[in-house]
Amino acid sequence: MTASWLLDGLVAALVLGAAAWTLAAPTAVAAVVGFLGFGLLLTLAWLRLGAAEVAMAEAAIGVAATGVILLLAVVRLRGGAETVSAAMPGRGMVAAAGLLAGAVGLALALAVLALPDPAPGLAAEALARRGEAGLGNPVAAVLTGYRGLDRLLESVALVLAVLAVWSMAPDRRWGGIPGPRFPRQEDGPLALLARLLPPVGIVVGTYIAWVGSEAPGGTVQGGAILAAMWGLAWVAGIVQPPAIASRPVRLALVAGPAAFLLAGLAGMALAEGFLAWPPAFARPLILLVEAAMTLSVAAALALLVAGPPERAA
Amino acid sequence: MSATLPYGVTAAALIALGLFGLVAQAAVLRKILACNLLGGGVFLLFGVVARRGATAADAVPQAIVITGLVVAFAATALAVALALRLHQITGAATIAGEPESGPRGE
């Protein structure tokens, strides 16, 4: 009891320390590195809260994928230190912001401490009814089985985000190859990792996406690992991003939402409505949708990390 | 309540830190980082509120937080792309107006 209190207190203190460093770090690079540390510590906090899926998603998306984007950006956003320091808000404004933000934090903390215990919730019901969707993992059952509409909207939001990032390209680069070009690494740790890890990572990523229906895992986490394997080969200069005009890329990007929509519409014919699946078909339909979603999540994450097109195809 | 208490306070403090950073930082990238701290706090608060007192972790908030993480990542990617394009076109690393012409002066 005391040991778990100590551990929780330590993790909480470290999360806050890393967050404070992210804000106070003297350089932007140090701030980004602090943010990555913050994300990993937050992963520990999620594990301590018993949320393994969230911890995996936080590590894969919140730390790894976000981290690559931030590190690529921080290198390019060099300079302009004088304008930034000239634009820093004055002492009064900082004090006012501190007071107001502190008041919000204090109010939230008091609200959390005053909450009734135990909480009303859908935990028992979600656990009891997961079997009806043909999925053993309650989080997966909720994600695809009962909150399917959220999931569909999320997958469409990813496609929209990729389109929005692409549209940042100058007109003459439209249809070109996204992201910076990395020189091919012939030796060193990066070249070694880029050769050794992807075969293992592709198996692990596919497994995590597959096992998500029964145990901790899922399409988002598995897709993120697959995207990371591609990213590793990209950074090592072994593969180049495909041109955004290429048809296979666009098909991979929309495969998930399209399969989801089709399965949802099939529910209108086979069962009582959109995204409502008869119990006999629920598991195969959901697995089909999840497979397409894994592909699309991996494609969308990789394309978001690569950024807008920067060179001609 | 035992396991959730420190994390509830942490979540509230993260939201406060994120809000503060959003206002007190001038560089766009720092603002994006602060926004992510704020988001992490909101997700953690959601998780803590769902977790207290329950014997098993509630699957519904977990599923929604995972969806939220993905959308937050997409928003961050878009924000970074916007910041890079702004930097490419104007050379600016901040969205604040010129100090002489006052805030957002035109």
Coordinates of C-alpha atoms in Angstrom, one line a residue, chain A residues 3-282:
Chain A
A3 CA 4.9 1.3 -1.8
S4 CA 2.2 1.8 -4.4
W5 CA 1.5 5.2 -2.9
L6 CA 5.2 6.1 -3.2
L7 CA 5.3 4.8 -6.8
D8 CA 2.2 6.8 -7.8
G9 CA 3.4 9.9 -6.1
L10 CA 6.8 9.6 -7.8
V11 CA 5.3 9.0 -11.3
A12 CA 3.0 12.0 -10.8
A13 CA 5.8 14.2 -9.6
L14 CA 8.0 13.2 -12.6
V15 CA 5.2 13.9 -15.1
L16 CA 4.7 17.4 -13.6
G17 CA 8.5 17.9 -13.6
A18 CA 8.8 17.0 -17.2
A19 CA 5.9 19.2 -18.2
A20 CA 7.4 22.1 -16.3
W21 CA 10.7 21.6 -18.1
T22 CA 8.9 21.5 -21.4
L23 CA 7.7 25.0 -20.7
A24 CA 10.8 26.4 -19.1
A25 CA 13.5 24.8 -21.3
P26 CA 16.0 27.4 -22.7
T27 CA 16.0 26.1 -26.3
A28 CA 13.2 24.7 -28.5
V29 CA 15.2 21.4 -28.9
A30 CA 15.4 21.0 -25.2
A31 CA 11.7 21.7 -24.9
V32 CA 10.8 19.0 -27.5
V33 CA 13.1 16.5 -25.7
G34 CA 11.4 17.3 -22.4
F35 CA 8.0 16.8 -24.1
L36 CA 9.1 13.3 -25.2
G37 CA 10.1 12.5 -21.7
F38 CA 6.8 13.8 -20.5
G39 CA 4.9 11.5 -22.9
L40 CA 6.8 8.4 -21.7
L41 CA 6.2 9.2 -18.1
L42 CA 2.5 9.8 -18.9
T43 CA 2.5 6.3 -20.4
L44 CA 3.6 5.0 -17.0
A45 CA 0.8 6.9 -15.4
W46 CA -1.8 5.3 -17.8
L47 CA -0.4 1.9 -16.9
R48 CA -0.7 2.7 -13.2
L49 CA -4.4 3.6 -13.9
G50 CA -4.8 0.1 -15.5
A51 CA -5.4 1.4 -19.0
A52 CA -3.0 -0.7 -21.1
E53 CA -4.5 0.3 -24.5
V54 CA -4.3 4.0 -23.7
A55 CA -0.7 3.6 -22.5
M56 CA 0.2 1.8 -25.8
A57 CA -1.5 4.5 -27.9
E58 CA 0.1 7.3 -25.9
A59 CA 3.6 5.7 -26.4
A60 CA 3.1 5.0 -30.1
I61 CA 1.2 8.2 -31.2
G62 CA 1.7 10.7 -28.4
V63 CA 5.4 10.1 -28.1
A64 CA 6.8 8.4 -31.1
A65 CA 4.8 9.8 -34.0
T66 CA 4.4 13.3 -32.5
G67 CA 8.0 13.3 -31.5
V68 CA 9.3 12.7 -35.0
I69 CA 7.1 15.5 -36.3
L70 CA 8.3 17.9 -33.6
L71 CA 12.0 17.0 -34.0
L72 CA 11.8 17.4 -37.8
A73 CA 10.1 20.8 -37.3
V74 CA 12.4 22.1 -34.6
V75 CA 15.4 21.7 -36.9
R76 CA 13.6 23.7 -39.6
L77 CA 12.3 26.4 -37.3
R78 CA 15.8 27.6 -36.3
G79 CA 16.4 31.3 -36.1
G80 CA 14.2 34.2 -35.4
A81 CA 15.3 34.2 -31.8
E82 CA 15.2 38.0 -31.6
T83 CA 11.7 38.3 -32.9
V84 CA 10.5 35.6 -30.6
S85 CA 12.1 37.2 -27.5
A86 CA 10.7 40.6 -28.6
A87 CA 7.2 39.1 -28.9
M88 CA 7.3 37.5 -25.4
P89 CA 4.4 38.8 -23.4
G90 CA 5.2 41.3 -20.6
R91 CA 5.6 40.6 -16.9
G92 CA 2.1 41.7 -16.1
M93 CA 0.5 39.5 -18.8
V94 CA 2.6 36.5 -17.6
A95 CA 1.5 37.1 -14.0
A96 CA -2.1 37.4 -15.1
A97 CA -1.9 34.2 -17.2
G98 CA -0.2 32.4 -14.3
L99 CA -3.0 33.5 -11.8
L100 CA -5.8 32.5 -14.2
A101 CA -4.3 29.2 -15.2
G102 CA -3.5 28.4 -11.5
A103 CA -7.1 29.2 -10.6
V104 CA -8.4 26.8 -13.3
G105 CA -6.0 24.1 -12.1
L106 CA -7.0 24.6 -8.5
A107 CA -10.7 24.5 -9.3
L108 CA -10.2 21.3 -11.3
A109 CA -8.1 19.7 -8.5
L110 CA -10.8 20.5 -5.9
A111 CA -13.5 19.1 -8.3
V112 CA -11.6 15.9 -8.7
L113 CA -11.1 15.5 -4.9
A114 CA -14.8 16.2 -4.3
L115 CA -16.1 13.5 -6.8
P116 CA -18.4 10.8 -5.5
D117 CA -16.7 7.4 -5.0
P118 CA -17.4 4.9 -6.5
A119 CA -18.1 6.4 -9.8
P120 CA -21.3 5.8 -11.8
G121 CA -20.2 4.4 -15.2
L122 CA -20.7 1.9 -18.0
A123 CA -17.8 -0.3 -16.9
A124 CA -19.8 -3.3 -15.8
E125 CA -22.1 -3.1 -18.8
A126 CA -19.3 -2.8 -21.3
L127 CA -17.5 -5.8 -19.7
A128 CA -20.7 -7.9 -19.6
R129 CA -21.8 -7.2 -23.2
R130 CA -18.5 -7.4 -25.0
G131 CA -19.4 -10.9 -26.1
E132 CA -22.3 -9.7 -28.3
A133 CA -19.8 -8.0 -30.6
G134 CA -17.8 -11.2 -30.8
L135 CA -14.7 -9.4 -29.3
G136 CA -13.1 -10.5 -26.0
N137 CA -11.3 -7.2 -25.3
P138 CA -13.8 -4.7 -23.7
V139 CA -11.9 -1.7 -25.1
A140 CA -12.0 -3.1 -28.7
A141 CA -15.7 -4.0 -28.2
V142 CA -16.5 -0.4 -27.2
L143 CA -14.3 1.1 -30.0
T144 CA -15.6 -0.8 -32.9
G145 CA -18.7 -2.5 -31.6
Y146 CA -20.6 0.1 -29.6
R147 CA -19.0 3.4 -30.4
G148 CA -18.5 2.6 -34.0
L149 CA -19.6 6.1 -35.1
D150 CA -16.8 7.8 -33.1
R151 CA -14.4 5.4 -34.7
L152 CA -15.7 6.1 -38.2
L153 CA -15.4 9.9 -37.6
E154 CA -11.9 9.5 -36.2
S155 CA -10.8 7.6 -39.3
V156 CA -12.3 10.3 -41.6
A157 CA -10.6 13.0 -39.5
L158 CA -7.2 11.3 -40.1
V159 CA -7.8 11.4 -43.9
L160 CA -8.9 15.1 -43.6
A161 CA -5.8 15.9 -41.6
V162 CA -3.6 14.3 -44.3
L163 CA -5.4 16.4 -47.0
A164 CA -4.9 19.5 -44.9
V165 CA -1.2 18.8 -44.4
W166 CA -0.8 18.2 -48.2
S167 CA -2.5 21.4 -49.0
M168 CA 0.3 23.3 -47.2
A169 CA 2.4 22.6 -50.3
P170 CA 3.2 25.3 -52.9
D171 CA 1.1 24.8 -56.0
R172 CA 4.0 23.7 -58.2
R173 CA 4.8 20.9 -55.7
W174 CA 1.3 19.4 -55.7
G175 CA 1.5 15.7 -56.5
G176 CA 5.1 15.5 -55.6
I177 CA 7.1 13.6 -53.0
P178 CA 6.5 14.6 -49.4
G179 CA 9.1 15.3 -46.7
P180 CA 12.8 15.9 -46.6
R181 CA 15.2 13.6 -48.4
F182 CA 17.5 11.7 -46.1
P183 CA 20.9 10.5 -47.3
R184 CA 21.3 6.8 -47.5
Q185 CA 23.1 5.4 -44.4
E186 CA 25.6 2.7 -45.3
D187 CA 26.7 1.9 -41.7
G188 CA 26.2 3.0 -38.2
P189 CA 23.4 2.3 -35.7
L190 CA 20.7 3.8 -37.9
A191 CA 21.5 1.6 -40.9
L192 CA 21.7 -1.5 -38.7
L193 CA 18.4 -0.7 -37.0
A194 CA 16.7 0.1 -40.3
R195 CA 17.6 -3.4 -41.6
L196 CA 17.0 -5.4 -38.4
L197 CA 13.9 -3.9 -36.9
P198 CA 11.4 -3.7 -39.8
P199 CA 10.9 -7.5 -40.3
V200 CA 10.3 -7.9 -36.5
G201 CA 8.3 -4.7 -36.3
I202 CA 6.0 -5.6 -39.1
V203 CA 5.2 -8.9 -37.4
V204 CA 4.7 -7.2 -34.0
G205 CA 2.6 -4.5 -35.5
T206 CA 0.3 -6.9 -37.4
Y207 CA 0.1 -9.1 -34.3
I208 CA -0.9 -6.2 -32.0
A209 CA -3.5 -5.1 -34.5
W210 CA -4.9 -8.7 -34.7
V211 CA -4.7 -9.5 -31.0
G212 CA -6.5 -6.2 -30.2
S213 CA -9.9 -8.0 -30.5
E214 CA -9.0 -10.2 -27.5
A215 CA -6.3 -8.6 -25.5
P216 CA -4.6 -5.2 -25.1
G217 CA -3.7 -4.0 -28.5
G218 CA -5.6 -2.6 -31.4
T219 CA -5.6 -1.1 -34.9
V220 CA -4.3 2.3 -33.8
Q221 CA -1.4 0.9 -31.9
G222 CA -0.6 -1.8 -34.5
G223 CA -0.9 0.7 -37.3
A224 CA 1.4 3.1 -35.5
I225 CA 4.1 0.4 -35.2
L226 CA 3.8 -0.4 -38.9
A227 CA 4.1 3.3 -39.7
A228 CA 7.2 3.6 -37.4
M229 CA 8.9 0.7 -39.3
W230 CA 8.4 2.6 -42.6
G231 CA 9.6 5.8 -40.9
L232 CA 12.8 4.1 -39.8
A233 CA 13.6 2.9 -43.3
W234 CA 12.8 6.4 -44.6
V235 CA 15.1 8.2 -42.1
A236 CA 17.9 5.7 -43.0
G237 CA 17.4 6.6 -46.7
I238 CA 16.4 3.1 -47.7
V239 CA 13.0 4.0 -49.0
Q240 CA 11.6 7.3 -50.4
P241 CA 8.0 8.5 -49.6
P242 CA 5.7 7.8 -52.5
A243 CA 4.4 10.7 -54.6
I244 CA 1.1 11.9 -53.2
A245 CA -0.5 11.6 -56.6
S246 CA 0.1 7.9 -56.7
R247 CA -3.1 5.9 -56.7
P248 CA -2.0 3.0 -54.3
V249 CA -1.2 5.6 -51.6
R250 CA -4.5 7.3 -51.9
L251 CA -6.3 3.9 -51.9
A252 CA -4.4 2.8 -48.8
L253 CA -5.4 6.0 -47.1
V254 CA -9.1 5.7 -47.7
A255 CA -9.4 1.8 -47.4
G256 CA -10.3 1.9 -43.7
P257 CA -13.0 4.6 -43.8
A258 CA -14.4 3.1 -47.0
A259 CA -14.6 -0.4 -45.5
F260 CA -16.1 1.0 -42.4
L261 CA -18.7 2.9 -44.4
L262 CA -19.6 -0.1 -46.5
A263 CA -19.9 -2.4 -43.4
G264 CA -22.0 0.3 -41.8
L265 CA -24.3 0.4 -44.9
A266 CA -24.4 -3.4 -44.9
G267 CA -25.9 -3.1 -41.4
M268 CA -28.8 -1.2 -42.9
A269 CA -29.6 -4.2 -45.2
L270 CA -28.8 -7.0 -42.7
A271 CA -29.8 -5.5 -39.4
E272 CA -31.8 -2.6 -38.0
G273 CA -29.6 0.3 -39.1
F274 CA -26.4 2.0 -40.0
L275 CA -23.4 0.4 -38.2
A276 CA -25.8 -2.1 -36.6
W277 CA -24.5 -5.6 -37.2
P278 CA -26.3 -8.9 -36.7
P279 CA -24.5 -11.0 -34.0
A280 CA -23.7 -13.8 -36.6
F281 CA -21.8 -11.4 -38.8
A282 CA -20.4 -9.0 -36.2

